[in-house]
mmCIF file of C-alpha atoms in Angstrom:
data_model
loop_
_atom_site.group_PDB
_atom_site.id
_atom_site.type_symbol
_atom_site.label_atom_id
_atom_site.label_comp_id
_atom_site.label_asym_id
_atom_site.label_seq_id
_atom_site.Cartn_x
_atom_site.Cartn_y
_atom_site.Cartn_z
ATOM 1 C CA UNK A 1 -3.933 17.365 -9.629
ATOM 2 C CA UNK A 2 -7.382 15.875 -9.771
ATOM 3 C CA UNK A 3 -8.740 13.035 -7.650
ATOM 4 C CA UNK A 4 -11.269 10.331 -8.511
ATOM 5 C CA UNK A 5 -12.965 8.442 -5.666
ATOM 6 C CA UNK A 6 -13.220 10.702 -2.588
ATOM 7 C CA UNK A 7 -13.465 8.049 0.140
ATOM 8 C CA UNK A 8 -11.436 7.360 3.300
ATOM 9 C CA UNK A 9 -7.921 7.678 1.894
ATOM 10 C CA UNK A 10 -8.698 10.563 -0.494
ATOM 11 C CA UNK A 11 -8.356 13.152 2.259
ATOM 12 C CA UNK A 12 -4.805 11.971 2.928
ATOM 13 C CA UNK A 13 -3.858 12.227 -0.753
ATOM 14 C CA UNK A 14 -5.160 15.785 -0.833
ATOM 15 C CA UNK A 15 -3.468 16.720 2.441
ATOM 16 C CA UNK A 16 -0.108 15.355 1.271
ATOM 17 C CA UNK A 17 -0.318 17.154 -2.070
ATOM 18 C CA UNK A 18 -1.204 20.451 -0.434
ATOM 19 C CA UNK A 19 1.724 20.098 1.955
ATOM 20 C CA UNK A 20 4.052 20.072 -1.053
ATOM 21 C CA UNK A 21 3.208 23.752 -1.472
ATOM 22 C CA UNK A 22 3.398 23.997 -5.264
ATOM 23 C CA UNK A 23 0.661 21.673 -6.569
ATOM 24 C CA UNK A 24 -2.939 22.832 -7.024
ATOM 25 C CA UNK A 25 -5.811 20.475 -6.196
ATOM 26 C CA UNK A 26 -8.265 21.540 -8.893
ATOM 27 C CA UNK A 27 -10.948 18.844 -9.210
ATOM 28 C CA UNK A 28 -12.707 15.877 -7.608
ATOM 29 C CA UNK A 29 -14.861 13.223 -9.288
ATOM 30 C CA UNK A 30 -17.308 11.042 -7.354
ATOM 31 C CA UNK A 31 -19.999 8.457 -7.991
ATOM 32 C CA UNK A 32 -22.564 11.203 -8.643
ATOM 33 C CA UNK A 33 -22.586 14.952 -9.168
ATOM 34 C CA UNK A 34 -24.213 15.418 -5.773
ATOM 35 C CA UNK A 35 -21.639 13.359 -3.868
ATOM 36 C CA UNK A 36 -18.759 14.960 -5.767
ATOM 37 C CA UNK A 37 -20.011 18.457 -4.936
ATOM 38 C CA UNK A 38 -20.398 17.511 -1.279
ATOM 39 C CA UNK A 39 -16.835 16.196 -1.113
ATOM 40 C CA UNK A 40 -15.513 19.189 -3.054
ATOM 41 C CA UNK A 41 -16.990 21.507 -0.436
ATOM 42 C CA UNK A 42 -15.573 19.356 2.368
ATOM 43 C CA UNK A 43 -12.074 19.336 0.872
ATOM 44 C CA UNK A 44 -12.335 22.938 -0.432
ATOM 45 C CA UNK A 45 -11.777 21.970 -4.057
ATOM 46 C CA UNK A 46 -13.139 24.209 -6.807
ATOM 47 C CA UNK A 47 -14.466 21.719 -9.390
ATOM 48 C CA UNK A 48 -16.650 18.659 -8.957
ATOM 49 C CA UNK A 49 -17.481 16.018 -11.552
ATOM 50 C CA UNK A 50 -20.053 13.231 -11.365
ATOM 51 C CA UNK A 51 -18.254 11.348 -14.163
ATOM 52 C CA UNK A 52 -14.565 10.438 -13.988
ATOM 53 C CA UNK A 53 -14.209 10.825 -17.769
ATOM 54 C CA UNK A 54 -15.051 14.513 -17.392
ATOM 55 C CA UNK A 55 -12.303 14.997 -14.820
ATOM 56 C CA UNK A 56 -9.751 13.181 -16.980
ATOM 57 C CA UNK A 57 -10.739 15.455 -19.896
ATOM 58 C CA UNK A 58 -10.111 18.570 -17.808
ATOM 59 C CA UNK A 59 -7.033 20.168 -19.416
ATOM 60 C CA UNK A 60 -5.912 21.614 -16.076
ATOM 61 C CA UNK A 61 -5.502 18.153 -14.546
ATOM 62 C CA UNK A 62 -1.956 16.926 -15.157
ATOM 63 C CA UNK A 63 -1.784 14.300 -12.408
ATOM 64 C CA UNK A 64 -4.597 11.910 -11.545
ATOM 65 C CA UNK A 65 -4.931 10.420 -8.062
ATOM 66 C CA UNK A 66 -7.024 7.237 -8.166
ATOM 67 C CA UNK A 67 -8.669 6.313 -4.844
ATOM 68 C CA UNK A 68 -11.665 4.448 -6.244
ATOM 69 C CA UNK A 69 -12.841 0.958 -5.189
ATOM 70 C CA UNK A 70 -10.728 -1.794 -6.719
ATOM 71 C CA UNK A 71 -13.093 -2.712 -9.569
ATOM 72 C CA UNK A 72 -12.796 0.800 -11.026
ATOM 73 C CA UNK A 73 -8.998 0.873 -11.139
ATOM 74 C CA UNK A 74 -8.723 -0.673 -14.612
ATOM 75 C CA UNK A 75 -11.165 1.649 -16.435
ATOM 76 C CA UNK A 76 -10.123 4.793 -14.541
ATOM 77 C CA UNK A 77 -6.367 4.308 -14.904
ATOM 78 C CA UNK A 78 -6.631 3.100 -18.510
ATOM 79 C CA UNK A 79 -8.529 6.259 -19.451
ATOM 80 C CA UNK A 80 -6.045 8.460 -17.597
ATOM 81 C CA UNK A 81 -3.052 6.842 -19.281
ATOM 82 C CA UNK A 82 -4.702 7.182 -22.698
ATOM 83 C CA UNK A 83 -5.059 10.904 -21.970
ATOM 84 C CA UNK A 84 -1.372 11.168 -21.072
ATOM 85 C CA UNK A 85 -1.924 11.899 -17.388
ATOM 86 C CA UNK A 86 0.523 10.933 -14.663
ATOM 87 C CA UNK A 87 -1.208 8.494 -12.289
ATOM 88 C CA UNK A 88 -0.861 7.960 -8.545
ATOM 89 C CA UNK A 89 -3.094 5.060 -7.517
ATOM 90 C CA UNK A 90 -4.077 3.626 -4.187
ATOM 91 C CA UNK A 91 -3.333 -0.063 -3.704
ATOM 92 C CA UNK A 92 -4.064 -2.709 -4.751
ATOM 93 C CA UNK A 93 -3.356 -1.594 -8.305
ATOM 94 C CA UNK A 94 -5.636 -4.198 -9.880
ATOM 95 C CA UNK A 95 -8.170 -6.955 -9.196
ATOM 96 C CA UNK A 96 -5.885 -9.684 -10.587
ATOM 97 C CA UNK A 97 -2.479 -10.191 -12.243
ATOM 98 C CA UNK A 98 -3.883 -9.850 -15.764
ATOM 99 C CA UNK A 99 -5.265 -6.395 -15.040
ATOM 100 C CA UNK A 100 -2.100 -5.428 -13.189
ATOM 101 C CA UNK A 101 0.111 -6.392 -16.091
ATOM 102 C CA UNK A 102 -2.089 -4.461 -18.540
ATOM 103 C CA UNK A 103 -1.842 -1.327 -16.416
ATOM 104 C CA UNK A 104 1.910 -1.737 -15.890
ATOM 105 C CA UNK A 105 2.542 -2.139 -19.619
ATOM 106 C CA UNK A 106 0.191 0.708 -20.558
ATOM 107 C CA UNK A 107 1.870 3.073 -18.093
ATOM 108 C CA UNK A 108 5.343 2.283 -19.413
ATOM 109 C CA UNK A 109 4.131 2.726 -23.000
ATOM 110 C CA UNK A 110 2.544 6.076 -22.124
ATOM 111 C CA UNK A 111 5.836 7.375 -20.710
ATOM 112 C CA UNK A 112 4.175 8.935 -17.672
ATOM 113 C CA UNK A 113 4.787 8.638 -13.945
ATOM 114 C CA UNK A 114 2.972 5.642 -12.465
ATOM 115 C CA UNK A 115 2.896 5.249 -8.685
ATOM 116 C CA UNK A 116 1.150 2.910 -6.232
ATOM 117 C CA UNK A 117 0.783 4.213 -2.693
ATOM 118 C CA UNK A 118 2.500 1.508 -0.691
ATOM 119 C CA UNK A 119 2.854 4.298 1.825
ATOM 120 C CA UNK A 120 4.695 2.423 4.580
ATOM 121 C CA UNK A 121 7.843 2.704 2.484
ATOM 122 C CA UNK A 122 7.747 6.399 3.371
ATOM 123 C CA UNK A 123 8.626 5.821 7.029
ATOM 124 C CA UNK A 124 12.195 6.964 7.755
ATOM 125 C CA UNK A 125 13.021 3.914 9.866
ATOM 126 C CA UNK A 126 11.712 1.573 7.166
ATOM 127 C CA UNK A 127 14.251 3.181 4.866
ATOM 128 C CA UNK A 128 16.873 2.899 7.609
ATOM 129 C CA UNK A 129 16.234 -0.844 7.913
ATOM 130 C CA UNK A 130 16.450 -1.219 4.152
ATOM 131 C CA UNK A 131 19.717 0.728 4.090
ATOM 132 C CA UNK A 132 21.224 -1.439 6.823
ATOM 133 C CA UNK A 133 20.325 -4.658 4.977
ATOM 134 C CA UNK A 134 21.639 -3.304 1.669
ATOM 135 C CA UNK A 135 24.938 -2.161 3.220
ATOM 136 C CA UNK A 136 25.556 -5.617 4.723
ATOM 137 C CA UNK A 137 25.121 -4.703 8.385
ATOM 138 C CA UNK A 138 22.803 -7.670 8.924
ATOM 139 C CA UNK A 139 25.133 -10.036 7.018
ATOM 140 C CA UNK A 140 22.399 -11.102 4.641
ATOM 141 C CA UNK A 141 18.836 -12.204 5.289
ATOM 142 C CA UNK A 142 17.829 -15.626 6.599
ATOM 143 C CA UNK A 143 14.265 -15.077 7.858
ATOM 144 C CA UNK A 144 11.548 -12.475 7.229
ATOM 145 C CA UNK A 145 8.387 -12.528 9.334
ATOM 146 C CA UNK A 146 5.631 -10.416 10.832
ATOM 147 C CA UNK A 147 1.959 -9.555 10.637
ATOM 148 C CA UNK A 148 -0.647 -6.967 9.766
ATOM 149 C CA UNK A 149 -3.629 -7.098 12.137
ATOM 150 C CA UNK A 150 -6.757 -4.942 12.360
ATOM 151 C CA UNK A 151 -10.143 -5.166 14.067
ATOM 152 C CA UNK A 152 -12.355 -2.788 12.083
ATOM 153 C CA UNK A 153 -14.309 -5.690 10.530
ATOM 154 C CA UNK A 154 -14.867 -7.532 13.820
ATOM 155 C CA UNK A 155 -18.480 -6.336 13.960
ATOM 156 C CA UNK A 156 -20.689 -8.347 11.514
ATOM 157 C CA UNK A 157 -22.620 -5.117 10.884
ATOM 158 C CA UNK A 158 -19.586 -3.720 9.069
ATOM 159 C CA UNK A 159 -20.006 -4.356 5.359
ATOM 160 C CA UNK A 160 -18.147 -2.468 2.642
ATOM 161 C CA UNK A 161 -17.288 -2.927 -1.014
ATOM 162 C CA UNK A 162 -14.129 -4.728 0.156
ATOM 163 C CA UNK A 163 -16.322 -7.722 1.070
ATOM 164 C CA UNK A 164 -18.004 -7.769 -2.351
ATOM 165 C CA UNK A 165 -15.904 -9.839 -4.801
ATOM 166 C CA UNK A 166 -17.365 -7.911 -7.750
ATOM 167 C CA UNK A 167 -16.011 -4.643 -6.353
ATOM 168 C CA UNK A 168 -13.108 -5.560 -4.087
ATOM 169 C CA UNK A 169 -11.880 -8.758 -5.726
ATOM 170 C CA UNK A 170 -11.880 -12.325 -4.455
ATOM 171 C CA UNK A 171 -9.417 -11.496 -1.663
ATOM 172 C CA UNK A 172 -10.114 -9.233 1.299
ATOM 173 C CA UNK A 173 -7.469 -9.304 4.060
ATOM 174 C CA UNK A 174 -4.596 -10.381 1.814
ATOM 175 C CA UNK A 175 -5.424 -7.955 -0.971
ATOM 176 C CA UNK A 176 -6.150 -5.041 1.325
ATOM 177 C CA UNK A 177 -3.437 -5.238 3.995
ATOM 178 C CA UNK A 178 -1.400 -8.341 3.140
ATOM 179 C CA UNK A 179 -0.307 -6.509 -0.004
ATOM 180 C CA UNK A 180 1.212 -3.785 2.190
ATOM 181 C CA UNK A 181 3.136 -6.316 4.285
ATOM 182 C CA UNK A 182 4.532 -8.199 1.296
ATOM 183 C CA UNK A 183 5.641 -5.007 -0.424
ATOM 184 C CA UNK A 184 7.381 -3.893 2.767
ATOM 185 C CA UNK A 185 9.045 -7.297 3.227
ATOM 186 C CA UNK A 186 10.470 -7.332 -0.287
ATOM 187 C CA UNK A 187 11.457 -3.663 -0.170
ATOM 188 C CA UNK A 188 13.336 -3.881 3.140
ATOM 189 C CA UNK A 189 14.957 -7.287 2.565
ATOM 190 C CA UNK A 190 15.846 -6.573 -1.056
ATOM 191 C CA UNK A 191 14.618 -10.070 -1.901
ATOM 192 C CA UNK A 192 11.719 -11.316 -3.990
ATOM 193 C CA UNK A 193 9.197 -13.866 -2.729
ATOM 194 C CA UNK A 194 9.294 -16.854 -5.087
ATOM 195 C CA UNK A 195 6.821 -19.348 -3.558
ATOM 196 C CA UNK A 196 4.007 -19.284 -1.001
ATOM 197 C CA UNK A 197 1.876 -21.688 1.039
ATOM 198 C CA UNK A 198 -1.327 -20.133 2.331
ATOM 199 C CA UNK A 199 -4.096 -21.043 4.761
ATOM 200 C CA UNK A 200 -7.144 -18.754 4.521
ATOM 201 C CA UNK A 201 -10.377 -18.598 6.500
ATOM 202 C CA UNK A 202 -13.501 -16.483 6.856
ATOM 203 C CA UNK A 203 -14.169 -15.884 10.544
ATOM 204 C CA UNK A 204 -17.397 -13.953 9.901
ATOM 205 C CA UNK A 205 -19.172 -15.630 6.950
ATOM 206 C CA UNK A 206 -22.363 -13.556 7.265
ATOM 207 C CA UNK A 207 -22.361 -9.778 7.370
ATOM 208 C CA UNK A 208 -25.250 -7.336 7.455
ATOM 209 C CA UNK A 209 -25.441 -4.599 4.851
ATOM 210 C CA UNK A 210 -27.400 -1.362 5.187
ATOM 211 C CA UNK A 211 -27.571 -1.131 1.400
ATOM 212 C CA UNK A 212 -24.708 1.329 1.023
ATOM 213 C CA UNK A 213 -21.003 0.577 1.140
ATOM 214 C CA UNK A 214 -19.375 2.065 4.212
ATOM 215 C CA UNK A 215 -15.961 3.672 4.027
ATOM 216 C CA UNK A 216 -13.095 1.884 5.764
ATOM 217 C CA UNK A 217 -13.043 2.423 9.526
ATOM 218 C CA UNK A 218 -16.486 4.030 9.419
ATOM 219 C CA UNK A 219 -18.626 3.668 12.561
ATOM 220 C CA UNK A 220 -21.884 4.512 10.849
ATOM 221 C CA UNK A 221 -24.779 2.159 11.448
ATOM 222 C CA UNK A 222 -28.329 1.744 10.163
ATOM 223 C CA UNK A 223 -31.426 0.102 11.601
ATOM 224 C CA UNK A 224 -32.423 -1.990 8.583
ATOM 225 C CA UNK A 225 -29.839 -4.452 7.330
ATOM 226 C CA UNK A 226 -29.716 -7.370 4.919
ATOM 227 C CA UNK A 227 -27.715 -10.547 5.528
ATOM 228 C CA UNK A 228 -24.926 -11.077 2.993
ATOM 229 C CA UNK A 229 -22.831 -14.241 2.678
ATOM 230 C CA UNK A 230 -19.120 -13.412 2.575
ATOM 231 C CA UNK A 231 -16.609 -15.749 0.964
ATOM 232 C CA UNK A 232 -13.438 -13.648 0.971
ATOM 233 C CA UNK A 233 -10.921 -14.275 3.754
ATOM 234 C CA UNK A 234 -10.677 -12.058 6.812
ATOM 235 C CA UNK A 235 -7.823 -14.086 8.360
ATOM 236 C CA UNK A 236 -4.823 -15.726 6.690
ATOM 237 C CA UNK A 237 -1.448 -17.331 7.462
ATOM 238 C CA UNK A 238 1.240 -17.651 4.795
ATOM 239 C CA UNK A 239 4.644 -19.373 4.583
ATOM 240 C CA UNK A 240 7.178 -17.777 2.242
ATOM 241 C CA UNK A 241 10.276 -18.721 0.275
ATOM 242 C CA UNK A 242 12.591 -15.985 -0.984
ATOM 243 C CA UNK A 243 14.916 -15.943 -3.963
ATOM 244 C CA UNK A 244 18.184 -16.430 -2.000
ATOM 245 C CA UNK A 245 16.884 -19.390 0.017
ATOM 246 C CA UNK A 246 15.659 -17.257 2.914
ATOM 247 C CA UNK A 247 12.402 -18.318 4.540
ATOM 248 C CA UNK A 248 9.541 -16.293 5.926
ATOM 249 C CA UNK A 249 5.991 -16.191 7.206
ATOM 250 C CA UNK A 250 3.307 -13.665 8.003
ATOM 251 C CA UNK A 251 -0.311 -13.543 9.069
ATOM 252 C CA UNK A 252 -3.034 -10.980 8.457
ATOM 253 C CA UNK A 253 -6.458 -10.426 9.957
ATOM 254 C CA UNK A 254 -9.172 -7.771 9.969
ATOM 255 C CA UNK A 255 -11.289 -9.315 12.750
ATOM 256 C CA UNK A 256 -8.861 -9.402 15.692
ATOM 257 C CA UNK A 257 -10.101 -7.262 18.607
ATOM 258 C CA UNK A 258 -7.658 -4.713 19.970
ATOM 259 C CA UNK A 259 -5.464 -4.544 16.863
ATOM 260 C CA UNK A 260 -6.105 -1.209 15.153
ATOM 261 C CA UNK A 261 -3.331 -0.930 12.582
ATOM 262 C CA UNK A 262 -0.792 -3.421 13.888
ATOM 263 C CA UNK A 263 1.771 -3.836 11.116
ATOM 264 C CA UNK A 264 5.054 -5.482 12.136
ATOM 265 C CA UNK A 265 8.037 -6.572 10.048
ATOM 266 C CA UNK A 266 11.169 -8.337 11.307
ATOM 267 C CA UNK A 267 14.195 -9.192 9.174
ATOM 268 C CA UNK A 268 16.802 -11.558 10.628
ATOM 269 C CA UNK A 269 20.373 -11.775 9.317
ATOM 270 C CA UNK A 270 23.485 -13.538 10.583
ATOM 271 C CA UNK A 271 24.815 -10.455 12.390
ATOM 272 C CA UNK A 272 21.657 -8.814 13.688
ATOM 273 C CA UNK A 273 17.881 -8.560 13.479
ATOM 274 C CA UNK A 274 15.766 -5.526 12.622
ATOM 275 C CA UNK A 275 12.144 -5.059 13.700
ATOM 276 C CA UNK A 276 9.781 -2.202 12.887
ATOM 277 C CA UNK A 277 6.193 -1.736 14.103
ATOM 278 C CA UNK A 278 3.887 0.777 12.479
ATOM 279 C CA UNK A 279 2.198 1.679 15.759
ATOM 280 C CA UNK A 280 5.622 2.557 17.224
ATOM 281 C CA UNK A 281 6.954 3.839 13.935
ATOM 282 C CA UNK A 282 9.544 6.208 15.416
ATOM 283 C CA UNK A 283 11.572 3.273 16.766
ATOM 284 C CA UNK A 284 13.631 0.544 15.079
ATOM 285 C CA UNK A 285 14.531 -2.491 17.232
ATOM 286 C CA UNK A 286 18.015 -3.937 16.734
ATOM 287 C CA UNK A 287 18.630 -7.461 18.015
ATOM 288 C CA UNK A 288 22.060 -8.995 18.640
ATOM 289 C CA UNK A 289 23.490 -12.321 19.780
ATOM 290 C CA UNK A 290 26.610 -11.184 21.627
ATOM 291 C CA UNK A 291 25.790 -7.638 22.737
ATOM 292 C CA UNK A 292 22.816 -5.833 24.268
ATOM 293 C CA UNK A 293 19.820 -5.234 22.040
ATOM 294 C CA UNK A 294 19.067 -1.622 21.184
ATOM 295 C CA UNK A 295 16.253 0.645 20.050
ATOM 296 C CA UNK A 296 17.153 3.253 17.454
ATOM 297 C CA UNK A 297 14.959 6.360 17.548
ATOM 298 C CA UNK A 298 13.920 8.328 14.513
ATOM 299 C CA UNK A 299 16.567 11.053 14.490
ATOM 300 C CA UNK A 300 18.062 12.731 11.407
ATOM 301 C CA UNK A 301 21.451 12.803 13.130
ATOM 302 C CA UNK A 302 21.449 8.995 13.529
ATOM 303 C CA UNK A 303 19.968 7.598 10.316
ATOM 304 C CA UNK A 304 21.968 6.855 7.186
ATOM 305 C CA UNK A 305 22.688 9.834 4.904
ATOM 306 C CA UNK A 306 20.308 8.576 2.208
ATOM 307 C CA UNK A 307 17.484 8.358 4.755
ATOM 308 C CA UNK A 308 17.695 11.920 6.111
ATOM 309 C CA UNK A 309 15.512 13.361 3.356
ATOM 310 C CA UNK A 310 12.583 11.354 4.775
ATOM 311 C CA UNK A 311 12.858 12.889 8.246
ATOM 312 C CA UNK A 312 11.081 16.201 8.835
ATOM 313 C CA UNK A 313 11.677 16.879 12.522
ATOM 314 C CA UNK A 314 14.598 16.673 14.977
ATOM 315 C CA UNK A 315 15.074 13.691 17.260
ATOM 316 C CA UNK A 316 12.451 13.457 19.989
ATOM 317 C CA UNK A 317 9.814 15.041 17.750
ATOM 318 C CA UNK A 318 7.518 12.215 16.690
ATOM 319 C CA UNK A 319 6.481 11.805 13.071
ATOM 320 C CA UNK A 320 3.300 10.137 11.890
ATOM 321 C CA UNK A 321 1.432 8.013 9.351
ATOM 322 C CA UNK A 322 0.600 11.192 7.425
ATOM 323 C CA UNK A 323 4.268 12.225 7.281
ATOM 324 C CA UNK A 324 5.237 8.859 5.788
ATOM 325 C CA UNK A 325 2.432 9.211 3.247
ATOM 326 C CA UNK A 326 3.763 12.665 2.379
ATOM 327 C CA UNK A 327 7.207 11.189 1.711
ATOM 328 C CA UNK A 328 5.783 8.865 -0.962
ATOM 329 C CA UNK A 329 3.766 11.675 -2.555
ATOM 330 C CA UNK A 330 6.778 14.000 -2.474
ATOM 331 C CA UNK A 331 8.928 11.423 -4.269
ATOM 332 C CA UNK A 332 6.129 10.921 -6.814
ATOM 333 C CA UNK A 333 5.989 14.604 -7.692
ATOM 334 C CA UNK A 334 9.770 14.823 -7.761
ATOM 335 C CA UNK A 335 9.687 12.113 -10.428
ATOM 336 C CA UNK A 336 6.940 13.961 -12.315
ATOM 337 C CA UNK A 337 8.980 17.185 -12.307
ATOM 338 C CA UNK A 338 11.899 15.206 -13.763
ATOM 339 C CA UNK A 339 9.702 14.194 -16.693
ATOM 340 C CA UNK A 340 9.007 10.680 -15.350
ATOM 341 C CA UNK A 341 12.156 9.273 -16.952
ATOM 342 C CA UNK A 342 12.752 5.735 -15.616
ATOM 343 C CA UNK A 343 16.312 6.515 -14.560
ATOM 344 C CA UNK A 344 15.130 9.550 -12.569
ATOM 345 C CA UNK A 345 12.690 7.640 -10.358
ATOM 346 C CA UNK A 346 13.509 7.909 -6.635
ATOM 347 C CA UNK A 347 14.662 4.509 -5.376
ATOM 348 C CA UNK A 348 12.032 4.288 -2.637
ATOM 349 C CA UNK A 349 9.084 5.067 -4.899
ATOM 350 C CA UNK A 350 6.691 2.129 -5.602
ATOM 351 C CA UNK A 351 5.414 1.957 -9.194
ATOM 352 C CA UNK A 352 2.914 -0.010 -11.250
ATOM 353 C CA UNK A 353 5.637 -2.675 -11.517
ATOM 354 C CA UNK A 354 5.282 -3.155 -7.770
ATOM 355 C CA UNK A 355 1.489 -3.009 -8.025
ATOM 356 C CA UNK A 356 1.446 -5.714 -10.680
ATOM 357 C CA UNK A 357 3.869 -7.824 -8.658
ATOM 358 C CA UNK A 358 1.638 -7.481 -5.601
ATOM 359 C CA UNK A 359 -1.300 -8.860 -7.592
ATOM 360 C CA UNK A 360 0.854 -11.852 -8.589
ATOM 361 C CA UNK A 361 1.766 -12.532 -4.966
ATOM 362 C CA UNK A 362 -1.850 -12.470 -3.790
ATOM 363 C CA UNK A 363 -2.877 -14.670 -6.717
ATOM 364 C CA UNK A 364 -0.277 -17.275 -5.731
ATOM 365 C CA UNK A 365 -1.626 -17.296 -2.177
ATOM 366 C CA UNK A 366 -5.193 -17.774 -3.379
ATOM 367 C CA UNK A 367 -4.084 -20.608 -5.659
ATOM 368 C CA UNK A 368 -2.176 -22.231 -2.801
ATOM 369 C CA UNK A 369 -5.194 -22.247 -0.515
ATOM 370 C CA UNK A 370 -7.558 -23.422 -3.261
ATOM 371 C CA UNK A 371 -5.263 -26.370 -3.938
ATOM 372 C CA UNK A 372 -5.487 -27.465 -0.311
ATOM 373 C CA UNK A 373 -2.510 -25.632 1.145
ATOM 374 C CA UNK A 374 0.396 -26.477 -1.142
ATOM 375 C CA UNK A 375 3.440 -24.518 -2.289
ATOM 376 C CA UNK A 376 2.705 -22.347 -5.320
ATOM 377 C CA UNK A 377 5.230 -20.378 -7.352
ATOM 378 C CA UNK A 378 4.683 -16.673 -7.898
ATOM 379 C CA UNK A 379 3.862 -16.241 -11.583
ATOM 380 C CA UNK A 380 5.290 -12.828 -12.365
ATOM 381 C CA UNK A 381 6.600 -11.435 -15.652
ATOM 382 C CA UNK A 382 8.895 -8.465 -14.972
ATOM 383 C CA UNK A 383 9.425 -5.675 -17.434
ATOM 384 C CA UNK A 384 12.842 -4.558 -18.567
ATOM 385 C CA UNK A 385 11.438 -1.320 -19.977
ATOM 386 C CA UNK A 386 10.642 0.441 -16.730
ATOM 387 C CA UNK A 387 14.189 1.111 -15.616
ATOM 388 C CA UNK A 388 13.714 -1.159 -12.601
ATOM 389 C CA UNK A 389 15.569 -4.281 -11.568
ATOM 390 C CA UNK A 390 14.366 -7.417 -13.311
ATOM 391 C CA UNK A 391 13.798 -10.345 -10.943
#
């Protein structure tokens, strides 16, 4: 594999691939030859390229991992697909639905594996919750709710490309972390979001840039800074309607002190409720009306048979964010080894279809807010060529 864009999440892509044991990390491409060589030394990768086209042209690179800023996803992935490379891209897949649909269609036409790292799907208890809903244990779904809260942008001196609409897109909190929540909600519930009503705000409208774009969660600071007006949202609340009549809501924020990576999803059915929190990811809460509530631990002897492959350790041995990320990467390479045939794709694995759909969801939320907080339908055109369920 080769990787383009060695920022915060790149190290986790490389770590997951190396843990597979049979994939070579051969090259890295960065924004300049100097930065690429520095990152190559840090990650102990042999080749460094200052131009992503050079990496894509490397005949030894069969799989491209894209971890670039959002505005580079379209040119980088388009070039990789044209070269016949399998692509594993960080989310969001694209800056808008139009770009997302182009990439989805191009990937299907190229006949290669196309994966978006909605990595929270890789948690064993997320898959357990999904299995319980699908098997009817919840007796359907009536309500889906939760949140994704962070505080890394609470300081006005934090300014990254995510706050620049030319590089990160017009959305910040929704596009960056709201996309994760929505993907998880649809994946676990088995239902598609059809309409949204969104209320967005910018808590910190002025940020101070040091002139270089900091990586996510970076604590670096500089003495000289320039004031920058920010228009993208850092806090949002959204009401949801699902395809079977179920309702939902969620809220996201990147400026909420004390919340580091607080992702929570709850799915309520007629028979029971299921709640999973990322910061306590080895536990699944089960809620009942006529019997005591329970907490199910991550334990391969307790989860459903189809979930066991995502557990790596016995009960009582805690698994982590990195282990869930590995599960997504492992499924991706399993699909690649199978020739990327649509009918061979692991069920859990998120693809460019999901990435395009995510862009449509965020677009509907932005349209809803711009219209004054009204219900907007999700404008999504599914493909029937990818081997996936058509909504």
